[in-house]
PDB file of C-alpha atoms (C1' of nucleotides) in Angstrom:
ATOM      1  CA  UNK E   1      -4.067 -24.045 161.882  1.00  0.00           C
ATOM      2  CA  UNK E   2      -5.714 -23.631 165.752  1.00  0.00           C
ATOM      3  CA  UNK E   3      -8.583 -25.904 165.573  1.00  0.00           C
ATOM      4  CA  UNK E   4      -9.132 -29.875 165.730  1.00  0.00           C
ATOM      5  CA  UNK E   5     -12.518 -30.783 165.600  1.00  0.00           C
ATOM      6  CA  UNK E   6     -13.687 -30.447 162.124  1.00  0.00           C
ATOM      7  CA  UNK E   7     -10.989 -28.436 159.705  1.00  0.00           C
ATOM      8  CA  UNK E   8     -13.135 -28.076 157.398  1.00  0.00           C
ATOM      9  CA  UNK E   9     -12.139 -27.759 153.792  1.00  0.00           C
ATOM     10  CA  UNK E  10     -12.982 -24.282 152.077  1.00  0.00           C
ATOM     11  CA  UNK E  11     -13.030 -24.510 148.089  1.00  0.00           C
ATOM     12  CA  UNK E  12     -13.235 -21.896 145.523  1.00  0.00           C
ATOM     13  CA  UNK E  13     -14.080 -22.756 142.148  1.00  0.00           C
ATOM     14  CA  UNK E  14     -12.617 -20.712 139.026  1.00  0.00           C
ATOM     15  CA  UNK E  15     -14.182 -22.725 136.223  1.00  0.00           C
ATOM     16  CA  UNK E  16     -14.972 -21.640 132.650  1.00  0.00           C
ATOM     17  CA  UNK E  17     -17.308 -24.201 131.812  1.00  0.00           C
ATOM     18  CA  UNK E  18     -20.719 -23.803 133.363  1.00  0.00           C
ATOM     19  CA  UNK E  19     -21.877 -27.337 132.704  1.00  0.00           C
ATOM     20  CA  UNK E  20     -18.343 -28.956 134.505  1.00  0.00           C
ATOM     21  CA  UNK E  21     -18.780 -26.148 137.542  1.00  0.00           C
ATOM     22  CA  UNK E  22     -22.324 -26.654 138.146  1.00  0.00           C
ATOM     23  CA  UNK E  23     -21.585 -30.725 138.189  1.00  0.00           C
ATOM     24  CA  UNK E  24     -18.481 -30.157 140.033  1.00  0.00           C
ATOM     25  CA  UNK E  25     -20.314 -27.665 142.769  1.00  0.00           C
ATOM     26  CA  UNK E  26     -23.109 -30.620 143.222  1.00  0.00           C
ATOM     27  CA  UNK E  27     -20.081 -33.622 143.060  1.00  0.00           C
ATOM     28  CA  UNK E  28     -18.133 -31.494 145.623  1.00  0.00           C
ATOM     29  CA  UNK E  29     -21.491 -29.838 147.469  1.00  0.00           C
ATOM     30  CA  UNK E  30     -22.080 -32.922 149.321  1.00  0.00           C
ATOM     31  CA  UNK E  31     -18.935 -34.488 150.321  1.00  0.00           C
ATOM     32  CA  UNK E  32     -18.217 -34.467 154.142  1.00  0.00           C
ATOM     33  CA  UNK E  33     -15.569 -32.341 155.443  1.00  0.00           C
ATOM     34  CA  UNK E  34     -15.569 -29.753 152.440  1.00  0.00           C
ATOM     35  CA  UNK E  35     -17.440 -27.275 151.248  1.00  0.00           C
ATOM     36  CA  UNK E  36     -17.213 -24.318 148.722  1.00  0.00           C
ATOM     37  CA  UNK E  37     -16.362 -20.994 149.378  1.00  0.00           C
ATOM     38  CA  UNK E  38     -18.664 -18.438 149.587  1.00  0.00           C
ATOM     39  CA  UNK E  39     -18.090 -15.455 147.181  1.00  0.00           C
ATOM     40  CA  UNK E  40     -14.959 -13.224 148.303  1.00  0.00           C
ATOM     41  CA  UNK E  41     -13.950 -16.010 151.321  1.00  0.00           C
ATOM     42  CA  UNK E  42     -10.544 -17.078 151.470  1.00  0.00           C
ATOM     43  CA  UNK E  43     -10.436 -21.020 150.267  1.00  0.00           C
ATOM     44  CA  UNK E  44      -7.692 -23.158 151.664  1.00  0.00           C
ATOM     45  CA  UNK E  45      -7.922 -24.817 147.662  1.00  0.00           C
ATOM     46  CA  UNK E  46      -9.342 -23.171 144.334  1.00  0.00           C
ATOM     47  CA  UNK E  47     -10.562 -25.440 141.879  1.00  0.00           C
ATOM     48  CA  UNK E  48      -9.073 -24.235 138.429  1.00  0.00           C
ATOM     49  CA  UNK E  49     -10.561 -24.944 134.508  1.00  0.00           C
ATOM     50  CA  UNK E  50      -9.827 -22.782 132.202  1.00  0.00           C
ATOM     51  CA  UNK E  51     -12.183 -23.189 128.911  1.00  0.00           C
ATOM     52  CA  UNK E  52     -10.577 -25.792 126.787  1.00  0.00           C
ATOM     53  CA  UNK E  53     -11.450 -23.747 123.863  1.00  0.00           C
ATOM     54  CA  UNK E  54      -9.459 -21.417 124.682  1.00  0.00           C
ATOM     55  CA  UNK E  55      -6.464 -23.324 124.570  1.00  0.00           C
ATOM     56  CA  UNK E  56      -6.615 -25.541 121.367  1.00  0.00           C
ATOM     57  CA  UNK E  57      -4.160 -28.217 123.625  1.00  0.00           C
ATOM     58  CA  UNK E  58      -0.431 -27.094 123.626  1.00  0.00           C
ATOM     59  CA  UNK E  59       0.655 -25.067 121.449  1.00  0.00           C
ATOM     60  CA  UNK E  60       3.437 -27.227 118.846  1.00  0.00           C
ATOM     61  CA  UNK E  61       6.730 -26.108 120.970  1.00  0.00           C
ATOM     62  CA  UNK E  62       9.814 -28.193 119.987  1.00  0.00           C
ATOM     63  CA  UNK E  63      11.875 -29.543 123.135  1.00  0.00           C
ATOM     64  CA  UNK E  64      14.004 -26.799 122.341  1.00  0.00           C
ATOM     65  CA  UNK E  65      11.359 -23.890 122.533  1.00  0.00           C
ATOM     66  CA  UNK E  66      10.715 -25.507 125.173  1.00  0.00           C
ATOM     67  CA  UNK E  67      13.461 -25.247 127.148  1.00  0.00           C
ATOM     68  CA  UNK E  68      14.305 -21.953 125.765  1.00  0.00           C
ATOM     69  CA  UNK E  69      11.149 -20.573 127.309  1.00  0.00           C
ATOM     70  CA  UNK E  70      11.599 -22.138 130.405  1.00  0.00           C
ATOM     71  CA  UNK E  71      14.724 -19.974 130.916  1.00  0.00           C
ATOM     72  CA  UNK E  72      13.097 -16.999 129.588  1.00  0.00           C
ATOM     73  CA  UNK E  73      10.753 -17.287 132.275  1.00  0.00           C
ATOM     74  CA  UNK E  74      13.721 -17.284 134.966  1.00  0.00           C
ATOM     75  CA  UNK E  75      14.702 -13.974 133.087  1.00  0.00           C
ATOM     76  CA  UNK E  76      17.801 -15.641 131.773  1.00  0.00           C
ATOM     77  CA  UNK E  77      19.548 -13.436 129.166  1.00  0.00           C
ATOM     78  CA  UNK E  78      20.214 -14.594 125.664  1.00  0.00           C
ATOM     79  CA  UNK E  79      23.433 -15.163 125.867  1.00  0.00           C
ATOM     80  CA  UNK E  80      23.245 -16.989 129.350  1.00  0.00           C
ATOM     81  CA  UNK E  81      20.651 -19.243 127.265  1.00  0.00           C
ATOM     82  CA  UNK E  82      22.927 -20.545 125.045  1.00  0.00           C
ATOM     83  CA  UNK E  83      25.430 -21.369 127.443  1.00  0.00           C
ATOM     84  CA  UNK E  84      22.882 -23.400 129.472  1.00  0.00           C
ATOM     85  CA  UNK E  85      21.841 -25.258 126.096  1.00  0.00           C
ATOM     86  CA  UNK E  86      25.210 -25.396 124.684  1.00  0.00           C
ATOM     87  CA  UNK E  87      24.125 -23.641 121.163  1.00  0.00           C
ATOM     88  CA  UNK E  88      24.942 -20.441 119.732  1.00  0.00           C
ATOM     89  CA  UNK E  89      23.411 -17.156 120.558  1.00  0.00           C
ATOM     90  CA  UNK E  90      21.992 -16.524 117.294  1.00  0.00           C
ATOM     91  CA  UNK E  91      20.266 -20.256 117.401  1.00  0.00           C
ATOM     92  CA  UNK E  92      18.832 -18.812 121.256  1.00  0.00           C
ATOM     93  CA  UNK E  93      17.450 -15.775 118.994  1.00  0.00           C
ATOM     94  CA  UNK E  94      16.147 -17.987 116.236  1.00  0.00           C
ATOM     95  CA  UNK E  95      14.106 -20.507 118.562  1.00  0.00           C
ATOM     96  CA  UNK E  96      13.218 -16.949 120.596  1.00  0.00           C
ATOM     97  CA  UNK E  97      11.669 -15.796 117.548  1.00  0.00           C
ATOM     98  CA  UNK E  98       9.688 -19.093 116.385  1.00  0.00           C
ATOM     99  CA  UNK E  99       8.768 -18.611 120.365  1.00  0.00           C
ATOM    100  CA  UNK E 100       7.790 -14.902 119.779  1.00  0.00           C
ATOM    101  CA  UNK E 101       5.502 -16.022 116.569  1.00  0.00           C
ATOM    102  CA  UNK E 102       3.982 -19.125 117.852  1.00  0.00           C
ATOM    103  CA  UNK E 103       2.462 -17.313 121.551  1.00  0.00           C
ATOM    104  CA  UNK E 104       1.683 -14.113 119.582  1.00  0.00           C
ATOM    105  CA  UNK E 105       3.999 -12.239 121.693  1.00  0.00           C
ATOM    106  CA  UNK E 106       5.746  -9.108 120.815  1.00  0.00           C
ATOM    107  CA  UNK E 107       8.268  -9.684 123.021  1.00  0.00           C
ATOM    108  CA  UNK E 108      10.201 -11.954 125.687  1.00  0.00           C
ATOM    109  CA  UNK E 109       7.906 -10.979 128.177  1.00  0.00           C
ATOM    110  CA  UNK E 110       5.197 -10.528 126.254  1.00  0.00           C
ATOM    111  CA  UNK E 111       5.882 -14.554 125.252  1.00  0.00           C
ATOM    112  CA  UNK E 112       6.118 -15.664 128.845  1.00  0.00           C
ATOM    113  CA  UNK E 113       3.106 -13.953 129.757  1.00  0.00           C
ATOM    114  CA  UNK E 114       1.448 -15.714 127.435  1.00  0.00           C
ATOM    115  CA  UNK E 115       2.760 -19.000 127.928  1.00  0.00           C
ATOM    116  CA  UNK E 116       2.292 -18.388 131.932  1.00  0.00           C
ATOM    117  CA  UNK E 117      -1.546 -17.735 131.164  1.00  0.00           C
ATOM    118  CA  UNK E 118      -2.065 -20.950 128.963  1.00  0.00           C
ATOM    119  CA  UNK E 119       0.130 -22.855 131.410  1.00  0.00           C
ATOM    120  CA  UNK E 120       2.402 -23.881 129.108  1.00  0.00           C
ATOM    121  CA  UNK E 121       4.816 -23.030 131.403  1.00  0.00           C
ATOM    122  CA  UNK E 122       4.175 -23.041 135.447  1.00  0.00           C
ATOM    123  CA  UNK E 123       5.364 -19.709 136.916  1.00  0.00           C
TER     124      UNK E 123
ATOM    125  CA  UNK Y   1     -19.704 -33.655 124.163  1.00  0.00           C
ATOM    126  CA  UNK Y   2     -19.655 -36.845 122.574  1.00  0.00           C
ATOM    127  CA  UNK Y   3     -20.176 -39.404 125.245  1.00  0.00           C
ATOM    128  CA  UNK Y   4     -22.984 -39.757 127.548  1.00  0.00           C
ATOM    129  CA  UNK Y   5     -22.636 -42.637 129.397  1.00  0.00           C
ATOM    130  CA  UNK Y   6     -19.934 -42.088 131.778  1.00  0.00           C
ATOM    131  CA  UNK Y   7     -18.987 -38.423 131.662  1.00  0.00           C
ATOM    132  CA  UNK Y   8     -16.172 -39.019 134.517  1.00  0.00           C
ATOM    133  CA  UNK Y   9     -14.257 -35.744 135.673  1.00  0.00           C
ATOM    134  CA  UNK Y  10     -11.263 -36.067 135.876  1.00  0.00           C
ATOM    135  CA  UNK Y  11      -9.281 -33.744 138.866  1.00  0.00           C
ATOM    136  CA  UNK Y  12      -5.183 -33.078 139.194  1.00  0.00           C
ATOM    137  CA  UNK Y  13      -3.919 -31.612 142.491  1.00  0.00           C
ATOM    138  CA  UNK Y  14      -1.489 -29.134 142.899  1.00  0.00           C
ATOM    139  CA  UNK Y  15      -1.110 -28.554 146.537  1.00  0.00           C
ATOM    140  CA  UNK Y  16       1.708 -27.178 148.391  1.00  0.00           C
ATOM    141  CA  UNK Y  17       0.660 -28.628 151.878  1.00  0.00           C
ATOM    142  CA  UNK Y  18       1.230 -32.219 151.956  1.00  0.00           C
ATOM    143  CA  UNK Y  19      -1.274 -32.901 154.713  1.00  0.00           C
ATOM    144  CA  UNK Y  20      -3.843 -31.140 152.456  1.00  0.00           C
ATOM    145  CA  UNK Y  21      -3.299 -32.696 149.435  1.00  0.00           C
ATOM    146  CA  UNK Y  22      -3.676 -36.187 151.256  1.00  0.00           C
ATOM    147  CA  UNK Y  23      -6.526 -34.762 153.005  1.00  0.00           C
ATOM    148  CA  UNK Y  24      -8.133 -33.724 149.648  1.00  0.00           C
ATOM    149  CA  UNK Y  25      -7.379 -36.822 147.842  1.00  0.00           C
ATOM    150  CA  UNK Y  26      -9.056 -39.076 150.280  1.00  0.00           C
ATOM    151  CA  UNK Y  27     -11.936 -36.674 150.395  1.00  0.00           C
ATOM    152  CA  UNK Y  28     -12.265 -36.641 146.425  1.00  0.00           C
ATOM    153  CA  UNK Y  29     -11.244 -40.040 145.250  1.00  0.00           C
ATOM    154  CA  UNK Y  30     -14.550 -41.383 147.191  1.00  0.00           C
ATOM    155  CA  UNK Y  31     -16.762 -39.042 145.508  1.00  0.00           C
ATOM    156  CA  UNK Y  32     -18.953 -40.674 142.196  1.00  0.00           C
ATOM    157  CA  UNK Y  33     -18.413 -39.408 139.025  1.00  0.00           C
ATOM    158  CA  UNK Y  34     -15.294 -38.057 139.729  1.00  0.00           C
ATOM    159  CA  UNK Y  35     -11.534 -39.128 140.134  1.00  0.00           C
ATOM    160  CA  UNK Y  36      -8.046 -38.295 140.388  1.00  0.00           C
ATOM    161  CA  UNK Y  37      -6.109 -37.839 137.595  1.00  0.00           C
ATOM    162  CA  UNK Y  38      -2.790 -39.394 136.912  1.00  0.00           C
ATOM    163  CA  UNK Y  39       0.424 -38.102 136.528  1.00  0.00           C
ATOM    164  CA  UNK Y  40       0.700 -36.719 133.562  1.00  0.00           C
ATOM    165  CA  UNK Y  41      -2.795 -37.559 132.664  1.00  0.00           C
ATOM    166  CA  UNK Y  42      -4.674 -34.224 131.083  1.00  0.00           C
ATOM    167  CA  UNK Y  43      -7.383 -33.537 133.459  1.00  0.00           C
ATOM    168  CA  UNK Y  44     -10.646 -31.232 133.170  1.00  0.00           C
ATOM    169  CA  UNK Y  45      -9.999 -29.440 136.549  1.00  0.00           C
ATOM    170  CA  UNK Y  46      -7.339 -28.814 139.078  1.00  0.00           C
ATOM    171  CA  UNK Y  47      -7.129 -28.018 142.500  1.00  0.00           C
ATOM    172  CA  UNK Y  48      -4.615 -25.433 143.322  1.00  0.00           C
ATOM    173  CA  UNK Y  49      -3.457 -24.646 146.773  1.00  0.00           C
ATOM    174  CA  UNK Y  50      -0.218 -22.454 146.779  1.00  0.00           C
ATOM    175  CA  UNK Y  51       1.671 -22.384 150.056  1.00  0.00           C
ATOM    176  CA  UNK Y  52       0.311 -18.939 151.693  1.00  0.00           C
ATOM    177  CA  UNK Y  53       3.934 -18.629 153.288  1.00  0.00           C
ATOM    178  CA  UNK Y  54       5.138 -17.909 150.370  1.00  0.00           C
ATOM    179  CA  UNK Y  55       4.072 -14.284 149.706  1.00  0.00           C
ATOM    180  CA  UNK Y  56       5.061 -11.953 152.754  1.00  0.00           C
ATOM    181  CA  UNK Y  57       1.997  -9.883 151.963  1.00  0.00           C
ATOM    182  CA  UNK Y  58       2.215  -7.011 148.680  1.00  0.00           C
ATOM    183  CA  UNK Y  59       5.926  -5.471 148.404  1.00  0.00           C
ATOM    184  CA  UNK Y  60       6.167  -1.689 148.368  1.00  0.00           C
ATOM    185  CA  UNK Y  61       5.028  -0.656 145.146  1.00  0.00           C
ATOM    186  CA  UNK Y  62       4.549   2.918 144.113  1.00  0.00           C
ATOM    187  CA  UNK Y  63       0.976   3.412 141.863  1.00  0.00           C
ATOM    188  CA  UNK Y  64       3.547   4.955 139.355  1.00  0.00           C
ATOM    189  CA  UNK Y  65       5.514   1.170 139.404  1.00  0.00           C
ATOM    190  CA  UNK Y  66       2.140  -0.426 139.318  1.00  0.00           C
ATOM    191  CA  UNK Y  67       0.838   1.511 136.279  1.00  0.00           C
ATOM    192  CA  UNK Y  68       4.496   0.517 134.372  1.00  0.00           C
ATOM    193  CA  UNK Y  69       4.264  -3.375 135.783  1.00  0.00           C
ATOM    194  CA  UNK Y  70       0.927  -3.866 134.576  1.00  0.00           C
ATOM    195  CA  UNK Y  71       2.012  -2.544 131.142  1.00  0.00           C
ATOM    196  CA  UNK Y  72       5.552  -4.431 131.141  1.00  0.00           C
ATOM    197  CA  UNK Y  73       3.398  -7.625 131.695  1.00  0.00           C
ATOM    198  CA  UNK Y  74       1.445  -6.578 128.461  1.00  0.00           C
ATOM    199  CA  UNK Y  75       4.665  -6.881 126.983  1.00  0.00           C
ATOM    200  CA  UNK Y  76       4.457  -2.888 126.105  1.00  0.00           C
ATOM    201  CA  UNK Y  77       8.220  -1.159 125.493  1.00  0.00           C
ATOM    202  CA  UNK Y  78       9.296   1.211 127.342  1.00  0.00           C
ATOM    203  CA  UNK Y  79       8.497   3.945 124.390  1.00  0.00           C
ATOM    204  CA  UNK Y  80       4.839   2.565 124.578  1.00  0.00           C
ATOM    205  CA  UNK Y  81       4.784   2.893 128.128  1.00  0.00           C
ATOM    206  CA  UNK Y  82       5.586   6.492 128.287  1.00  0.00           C
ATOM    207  CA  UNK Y  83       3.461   6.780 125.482  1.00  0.00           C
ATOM    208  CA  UNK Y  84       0.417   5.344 127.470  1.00  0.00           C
ATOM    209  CA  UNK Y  85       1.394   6.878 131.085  1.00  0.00           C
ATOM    210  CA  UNK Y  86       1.922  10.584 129.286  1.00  0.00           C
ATOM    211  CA  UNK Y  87       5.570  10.496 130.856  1.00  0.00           C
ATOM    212  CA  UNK Y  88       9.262  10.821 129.476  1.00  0.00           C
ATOM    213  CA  UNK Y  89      11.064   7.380 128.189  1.00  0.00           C
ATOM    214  CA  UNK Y  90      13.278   8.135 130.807  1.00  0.00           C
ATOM    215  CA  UNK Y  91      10.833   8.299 133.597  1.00  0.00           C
ATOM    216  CA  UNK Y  92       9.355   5.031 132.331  1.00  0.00           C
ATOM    217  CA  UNK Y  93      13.104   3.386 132.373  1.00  0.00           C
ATOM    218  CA  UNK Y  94      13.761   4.952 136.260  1.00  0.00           C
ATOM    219  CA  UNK Y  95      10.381   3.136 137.737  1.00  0.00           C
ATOM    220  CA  UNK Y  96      11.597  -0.012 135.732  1.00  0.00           C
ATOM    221  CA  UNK Y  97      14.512   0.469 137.575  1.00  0.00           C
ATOM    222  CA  UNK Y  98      13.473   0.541 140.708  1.00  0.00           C
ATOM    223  CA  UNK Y  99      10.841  -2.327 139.661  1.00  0.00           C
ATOM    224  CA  UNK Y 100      14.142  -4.239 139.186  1.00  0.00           C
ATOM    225  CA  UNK Y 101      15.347  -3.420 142.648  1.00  0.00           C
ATOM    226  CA  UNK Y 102      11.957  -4.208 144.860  1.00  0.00           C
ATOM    227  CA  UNK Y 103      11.668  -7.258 142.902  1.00  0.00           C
ATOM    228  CA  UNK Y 104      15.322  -8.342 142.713  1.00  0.00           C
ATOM    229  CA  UNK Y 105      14.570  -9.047 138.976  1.00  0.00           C
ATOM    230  CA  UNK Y 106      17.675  -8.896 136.391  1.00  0.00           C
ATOM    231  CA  UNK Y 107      15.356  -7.451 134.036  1.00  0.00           C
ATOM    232  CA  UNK Y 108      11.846  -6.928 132.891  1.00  0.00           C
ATOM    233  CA  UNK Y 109      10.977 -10.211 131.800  1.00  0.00           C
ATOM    234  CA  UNK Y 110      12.208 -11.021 135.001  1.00  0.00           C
ATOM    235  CA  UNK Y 111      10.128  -8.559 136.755  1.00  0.00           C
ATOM    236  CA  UNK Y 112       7.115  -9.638 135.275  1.00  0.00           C
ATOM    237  CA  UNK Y 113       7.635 -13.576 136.261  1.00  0.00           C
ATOM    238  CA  UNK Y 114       8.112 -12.753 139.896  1.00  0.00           C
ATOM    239  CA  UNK Y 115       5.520  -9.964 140.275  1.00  0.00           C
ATOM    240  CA  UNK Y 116       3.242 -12.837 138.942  1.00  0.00           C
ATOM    241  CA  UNK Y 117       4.696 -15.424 141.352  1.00  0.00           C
ATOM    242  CA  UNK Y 118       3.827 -13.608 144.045  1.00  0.00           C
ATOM    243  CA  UNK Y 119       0.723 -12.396 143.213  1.00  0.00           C
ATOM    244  CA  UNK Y 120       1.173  -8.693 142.509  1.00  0.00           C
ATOM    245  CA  UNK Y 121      -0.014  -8.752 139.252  1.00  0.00           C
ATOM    246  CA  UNK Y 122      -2.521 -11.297 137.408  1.00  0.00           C
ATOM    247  CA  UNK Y 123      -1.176 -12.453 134.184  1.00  0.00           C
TER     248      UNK Y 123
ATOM    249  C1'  DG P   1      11.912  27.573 157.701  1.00  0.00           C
ATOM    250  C1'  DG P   2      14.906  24.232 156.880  1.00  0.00           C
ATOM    251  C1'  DG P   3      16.267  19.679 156.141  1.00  0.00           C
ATOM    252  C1'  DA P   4      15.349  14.800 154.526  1.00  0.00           C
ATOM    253  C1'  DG P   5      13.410  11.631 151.714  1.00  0.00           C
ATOM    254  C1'  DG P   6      11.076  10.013 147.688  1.00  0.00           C
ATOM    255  C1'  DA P   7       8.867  10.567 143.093  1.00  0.00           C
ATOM    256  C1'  DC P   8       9.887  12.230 138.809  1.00  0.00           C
ATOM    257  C1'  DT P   9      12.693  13.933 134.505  1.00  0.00           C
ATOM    258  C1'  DG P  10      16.664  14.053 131.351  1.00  0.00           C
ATOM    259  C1'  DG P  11      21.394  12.954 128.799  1.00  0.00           C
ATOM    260  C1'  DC P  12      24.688   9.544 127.780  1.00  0.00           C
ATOM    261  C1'  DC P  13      26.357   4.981 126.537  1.00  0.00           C
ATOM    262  C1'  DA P  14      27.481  -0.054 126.406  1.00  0.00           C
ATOM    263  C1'  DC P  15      25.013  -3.879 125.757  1.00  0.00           C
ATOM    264  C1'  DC P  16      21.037  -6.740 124.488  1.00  0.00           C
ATOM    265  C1'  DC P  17      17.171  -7.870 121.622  1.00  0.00           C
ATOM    266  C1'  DG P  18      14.504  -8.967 117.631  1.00  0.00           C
ATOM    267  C1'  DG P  19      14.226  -9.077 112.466  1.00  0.00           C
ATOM    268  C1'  DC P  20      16.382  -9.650 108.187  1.00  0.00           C
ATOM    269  C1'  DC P  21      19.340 -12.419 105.196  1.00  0.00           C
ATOM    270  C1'  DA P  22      21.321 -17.116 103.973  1.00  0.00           C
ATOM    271  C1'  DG P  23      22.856 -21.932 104.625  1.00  0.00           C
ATOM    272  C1'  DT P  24      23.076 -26.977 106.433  1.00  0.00           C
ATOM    273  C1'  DT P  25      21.173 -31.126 108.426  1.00  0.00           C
ATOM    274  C1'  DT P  26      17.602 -34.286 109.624  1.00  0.00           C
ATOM    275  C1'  DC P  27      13.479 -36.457 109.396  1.00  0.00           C
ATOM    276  C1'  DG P  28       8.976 -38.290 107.670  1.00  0.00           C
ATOM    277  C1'  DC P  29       6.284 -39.383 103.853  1.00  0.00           C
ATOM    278  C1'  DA P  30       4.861 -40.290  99.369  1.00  0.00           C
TER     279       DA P  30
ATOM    280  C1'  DT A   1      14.516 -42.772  96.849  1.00  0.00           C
ATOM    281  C1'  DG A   2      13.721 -38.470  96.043  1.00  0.00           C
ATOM    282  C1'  DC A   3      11.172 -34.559  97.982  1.00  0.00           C
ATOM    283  C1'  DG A   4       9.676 -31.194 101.139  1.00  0.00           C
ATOM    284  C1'  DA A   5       8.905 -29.479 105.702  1.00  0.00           C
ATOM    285  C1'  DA A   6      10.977 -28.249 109.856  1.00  0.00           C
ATOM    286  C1'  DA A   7      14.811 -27.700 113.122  1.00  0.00           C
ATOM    287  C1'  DC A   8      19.066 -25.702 113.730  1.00  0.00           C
ATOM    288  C1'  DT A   9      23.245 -22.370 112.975  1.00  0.00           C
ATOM    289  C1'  DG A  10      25.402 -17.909 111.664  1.00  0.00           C
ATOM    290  C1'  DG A  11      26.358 -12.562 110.139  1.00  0.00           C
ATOM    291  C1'  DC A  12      24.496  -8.066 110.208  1.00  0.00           C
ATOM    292  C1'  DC A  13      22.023  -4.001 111.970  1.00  0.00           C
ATOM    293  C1'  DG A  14      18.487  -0.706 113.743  1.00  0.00           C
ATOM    294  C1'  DG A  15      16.253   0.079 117.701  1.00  0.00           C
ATOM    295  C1'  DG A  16      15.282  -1.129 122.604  1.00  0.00           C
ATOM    296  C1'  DT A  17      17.001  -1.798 127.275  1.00  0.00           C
ATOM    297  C1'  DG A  18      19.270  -0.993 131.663  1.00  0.00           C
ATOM    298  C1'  DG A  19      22.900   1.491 134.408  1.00  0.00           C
ATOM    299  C1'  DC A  20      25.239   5.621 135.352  1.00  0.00           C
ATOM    300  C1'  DC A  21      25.269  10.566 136.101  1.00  0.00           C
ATOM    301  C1'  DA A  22      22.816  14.831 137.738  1.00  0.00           C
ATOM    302  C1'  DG A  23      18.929  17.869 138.751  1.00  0.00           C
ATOM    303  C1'  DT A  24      13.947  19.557 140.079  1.00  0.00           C
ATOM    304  C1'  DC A  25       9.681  19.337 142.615  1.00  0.00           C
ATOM    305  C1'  DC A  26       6.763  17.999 146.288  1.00  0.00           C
ATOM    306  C1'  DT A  27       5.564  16.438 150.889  1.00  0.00           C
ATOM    307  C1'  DC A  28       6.357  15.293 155.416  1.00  0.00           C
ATOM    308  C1'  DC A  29       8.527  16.056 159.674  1.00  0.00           C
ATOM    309  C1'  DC A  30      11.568  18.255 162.889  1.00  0.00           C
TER     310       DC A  30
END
DNA sequence: GGGAGGACTGGCCACCCGGCCAGTTTCGCA
DNA sequence: TGCGAAACTGGCCGGGTGGCCAGTCCTCCC
């Protein structure tokens, strides 16, 4: 950052819910020191809502989908998996699976995709 | 929307910058009708602010390895793939391959997680 | 025109993945 | 206190994946 005198704050809004971004773009509109973007300028902050709806709260994962996913997202193998968790390979597979039906993913990727775009797991 | 009293929003911060997230906070925890969540609270908005450092602008990707990226993140196989791009298996496995290498991924799952991370797809 | 580099294609093969089967344990709830 | 749902573990196998080899075509540059 160069300047001194009034760094003002540029936010971009990426909301789903008309009602919450037209409330948040008046809220936000008039506080000092910030304002919104305008469309296509680069925003030190984006404002992010995804439509509830879409995401009917977290999906049911058990801890140990969980933490199975987690690893698939670091592109751990199966079998490196189970030795993390201390369980068998075919238990890595079985939870992989339950993952695999659950996000509505084809496959590993497919799952963490998923997962990534319903932030059930942070990227 | 049930209530209509008090329709509060509630905001979560996710900012990389420490000085900006303070900066924001201050800024937004004065403003009516509107407050920070806390942690762990669900909240109806965030503001996300990824360190810009981060991404050392768009790696060297071929529009062949962009074609079979955006697919791999649709969780497509490889047959699929080839299928969709009107190329050989084989092909499709080479520009994984080399999607492996530029993105020093240990496979595609892999691939996909940090081509997200850093922006050069959008999940 | 000749060389260098990169995109693209193919065969081969060890390994991994996901889907099927079955079985045990654990927990909540009636 | 029994009953049922869900988590967890394991063997087996067809197909998918990634790494190796080599080879062709095209473009750019010397």
């Amino acid at each position: 950052m160069s300047e001194d005198n009034a760094p003002e704050i540029v936010l971009s809004l990426e909301i789903d819910d008309p009602a919450l971004a037209d409330r948040l773009a008046t809220l936000l509109g008039s506080v000092a020191g910030l304002r919104l973007a305008a469309p296509g300028e680069t925003a030190n902050a984006s404002v992010v809502a995804r439509d509830p709806r879409v995401m009917p709260e977290d999906i049911a994962l058990t801890q140990r989908e969980l933490d199975v996913l987690a690893l698939m997202a670091e592109g751990a193998s199966n079998k490196l998996i189970a030795r993390q968790l201390n369980i068998s390979v075919h238990t890595v597979k079985f939870h992989v699976g339950s993952l695999l039906d659950k996000l509505d993913a084809t496959g590993r990727t497919d799952a963490v995709a998923h997962a990534a775009r319903r932030g059930v797991i942070e990227l």
